[in-house]
Amino acid sequence: MRPPVAEALDLQPHPEGGWYRQTWRSPVEVMLPDGRVRPTATLIYFLLPAGESSAWHKVASDELWMAHDGAVTLELGGTGAAPAYDASHTVDATTPQAHVPAGVWQRTVATDADALVSCLVSPGFDFDDFELA
């Protein structure tokens, strides 16, 4: 069952956990050095219900996380073949933005309340550039 906020914002289950919906995709595209073509940026809502965490994953682009309601902790796991926790950043009203560099393992952990954040990805997100641990 979808949480009320997921229902209100028309969010769908995300493969890593939580709920999401892409809200913007730049109409401008860029060709990357390896030949991939991506929009210059994409933006999503991401809802992580209280007490949940996403799976370890990495993305081939930089990510900027922005808080709307509640708090998430972004756990970072380095750039090795498998995640190995090495740092964390809390995204909340006090620290409303955090950066995750391209290719860094990450997962999000919610507190005891639902957390709604946005994630801007540049160059834009594509599931071909997404890897679950």
CSV table of C-alpha atoms in Angstrom, one decimal:
chain,number,residue,atom,x,y,z
A,1,MET,CA,0.0,0.0,0.0
A,2,ARG,CA,1.3,3.4,-1.0
A,3,PRO,CA,1.9,5.9,1.9
A,4,PRO,CA,-0.4,9.0,1.8
A,5,VAL,CA,2.3,11.3,0.5
A,6,ALA,CA,3.2,8.8,-2.2
A,7,GLU,CA,-0.4,8.7,-3.2
A,8,ALA,CA,-0.7,12.5,-3.2
A,9,LEU,CA,2.4,13.0,-5.3
A,10,ASP,CA,1.8,10.0,-7.6
A,11,LEU,CA,5.0,8.3,-6.5
A,12,GLN,CA,5.8,4.7,-7.6
A,13,PRO,CA,8.1,2.1,-5.9
A,14,HIS,CA,11.8,2.6,-6.6
A,15,PRO,CA,14.0,-0.5,-7.3
A,16,GLU,CA,16.3,0.6,-4.5
A,17,GLY,CA,13.5,1.0,-2.0
A,18,GLY,CA,11.3,4.0,-1.2
A,19,TRP,CA,9.0,5.8,-3.6
A,20,TYR,CA,9.8,8.2,-6.5
A,21,ARG,CA,8.6,10.2,-9.5
A,22,GLN,CA,10.6,12.1,-12.0
A,23,THR,CA,9.4,15.7,-12.0
A,24,TRP,CA,11.7,17.3,-14.5
A,25,ARG,CA,14.0,16.2,-17.3
A,26,SER,CA,16.1,18.8,-19.1
A,27,PRO,CA,15.3,19.2,-22.8
A,28,VAL,CA,19.0,19.8,-23.5
A,29,GLU,CA,21.1,16.7,-24.1
A,30,VAL,CA,24.8,16.2,-23.9
A,31,MET,CA,27.0,13.4,-25.4
A,32,LEU,CA,29.4,12.0,-22.7
A,33,PRO,CA,33.0,11.1,-23.6
A,34,ASP,CA,32.0,7.4,-23.8
A,35,GLY,CA,29.2,8.1,-26.3
A,36,ARG,CA,26.2,8.0,-24.0
A,37,VAL,CA,23.6,10.7,-24.6
A,38,ARG,CA,21.9,12.0,-21.5
A,39,PRO,CA,19.8,15.1,-20.6
A,40,THR,CA,21.9,17.7,-18.8
A,41,ALA,CA,20.0,17.0,-15.6
A,42,THR,CA,16.9,15.2,-14.2
A,43,LEU,CA,15.0,15.8,-10.9
A,44,ILE,CA,12.9,13.4,-8.8
A,45,TYR,CA,10.9,13.4,-5.6
A,46,PHE,CA,12.0,10.5,-3.3
A,47,LEU,CA,10.0,9.4,-0.3
A,48,LEU,CA,11.6,7.1,2.3
A,49,PRO,CA,9.1,5.9,4.9
A,50,ALA,CA,10.0,6.0,8.6
A,51,GLY,CA,12.4,3.3,9.6
A,52,GLU,CA,13.3,2.2,6.1
A,53,SER,CA,16.5,2.3,4.1
A,54,SER,CA,17.3,2.0,0.5
A,55,ALA,CA,19.6,-0.6,-0.9
A,56,TRP,CA,23.2,0.2,-1.6
A,57,HIS,CA,23.6,1.5,-5.1
A,58,LYS,CA,25.6,3.8,-7.3
A,59,VAL,CA,24.9,6.1,-10.2
A,60,ALA,CA,27.2,7.2,-13.0
A,61,SER,CA,26.4,10.9,-12.4
A,62,ASP,CA,26.7,13.4,-9.6
A,63,GLU,CA,23.6,13.7,-7.4
A,64,LEU,CA,22.4,16.7,-5.3
A,65,TRP,CA,19.9,15.8,-2.5
A,66,MET,CA,17.5,18.4,-1.2
A,67,ALA,CA,15.3,18.2,1.9
A,68,HIS,CA,11.6,19.0,1.8
A,69,ASP,CA,10.2,17.2,4.9
A,70,GLY,CA,11.8,15.0,7.5
A,71,ALA,CA,15.4,13.8,7.3
A,72,VAL,CA,17.4,11.1,5.6
A,73,THR,CA,21.0,10.1,6.2
A,74,LEU,CA,23.0,9.5,3.1
A,75,GLU,CA,25.5,6.7,3.9
A,76,LEU,CA,28.4,6.7,1.4
A,77,GLY,CA,30.4,3.5,0.7
A,78,GLY,CA,33.3,4.5,-1.5
A,79,THR,CA,34.1,3.6,-5.1
A,80,GLY,CA,35.3,0.0,-4.7
A,81,ALA,CA,33.7,-3.1,-6.2
A,82,ALA,CA,31.3,-3.3,-3.2
A,83,PRO,CA,30.1,-0.7,-0.7
A,84,ALA,CA,32.3,-0.1,2.4
A,85,TYR,CA,30.8,2.5,4.6
A,86,ASP,CA,33.1,5.5,5.0
A,87,ALA,CA,31.0,8.6,5.6
A,88,SER,CA,27.5,10.0,6.0
A,89,HIS,CA,25.6,13.2,5.5
A,90,THR,CA,22.2,14.1,7.0
A,91,VAL,CA,19.8,16.0,4.7
A,92,ASP,CA,17.2,17.9,6.7
A,93,ALA,CA,16.0,21.4,7.5
A,94,THR,CA,19.4,22.3,9.1
A,95,THR,CA,21.5,20.9,6.2
A,96,PRO,CA,19.1,20.9,3.3
A,97,GLN,CA,21.5,19.9,0.6
A,98,ALA,CA,24.1,17.2,0.1
A,99,HIS,CA,26.3,16.1,-2.8
A,100,VAL,CA,27.0,12.4,-3.8
A,101,PRO,CA,29.8,12.2,-6.4
A,102,ALA,CA,29.4,10.1,-9.5
A,103,GLY,CA,30.2,6.4,-9.0
A,104,VAL,CA,30.1,6.5,-5.1
A,105,TRP,CA,28.1,3.7,-3.4
A,106,GLN,CA,25.3,5.2,-1.4
A,107,ARG,CA,22.1,4.3,0.5
A,108,THR,CA,19.5,6.4,2.3
A,109,VAL,CA,18.3,5.8,5.8
A,110,ALA,CA,15.2,7.5,7.2
A,111,THR,CA,14.7,8.5,10.8
A,112,ASP,CA,11.5,7.7,12.8
A,113,ALA,CA,9.5,9.9,10.5
A,114,ASP,CA,8.8,9.8,6.7
A,115,ALA,CA,11.3,11.8,4.7
A,116,LEU,CA,10.5,13.6,1.4
A,117,VAL,CA,13.6,14.8,-0.6
A,118,SER,CA,14.4,15.7,-4.1
A,119,CYS,CA,17.4,14.4,-6.0
A,120,LEU,CA,18.9,16.3,-9.0
A,121,VAL,CA,21.2,14.2,-11.2
A,122,SER,CA,23.6,15.6,-13.7
A,123,PRO,CA,24.2,14.5,-16.3
A,124,GLY,CA,20.7,13.2,-16.2
A,125,PHE,CA,19.7,9.9,-14.6
A,126,ASP,CA,19.1,6.8,-16.7
A,127,PHE,CA,18.6,3.3,-15.3
A,128,ASP,CA,21.4,2.0,-17.6
A,129,ASP,CA,23.7,4.1,-15.3
A,130,PHE,CA,22.3,2.6,-12.1
A,131,GLU,CA,23.8,-0.4,-10.2
A,132,LEU,CA,22.5,-2.2,-7.1
A,133,ALA,CA,25.0,-3.8,-4.8
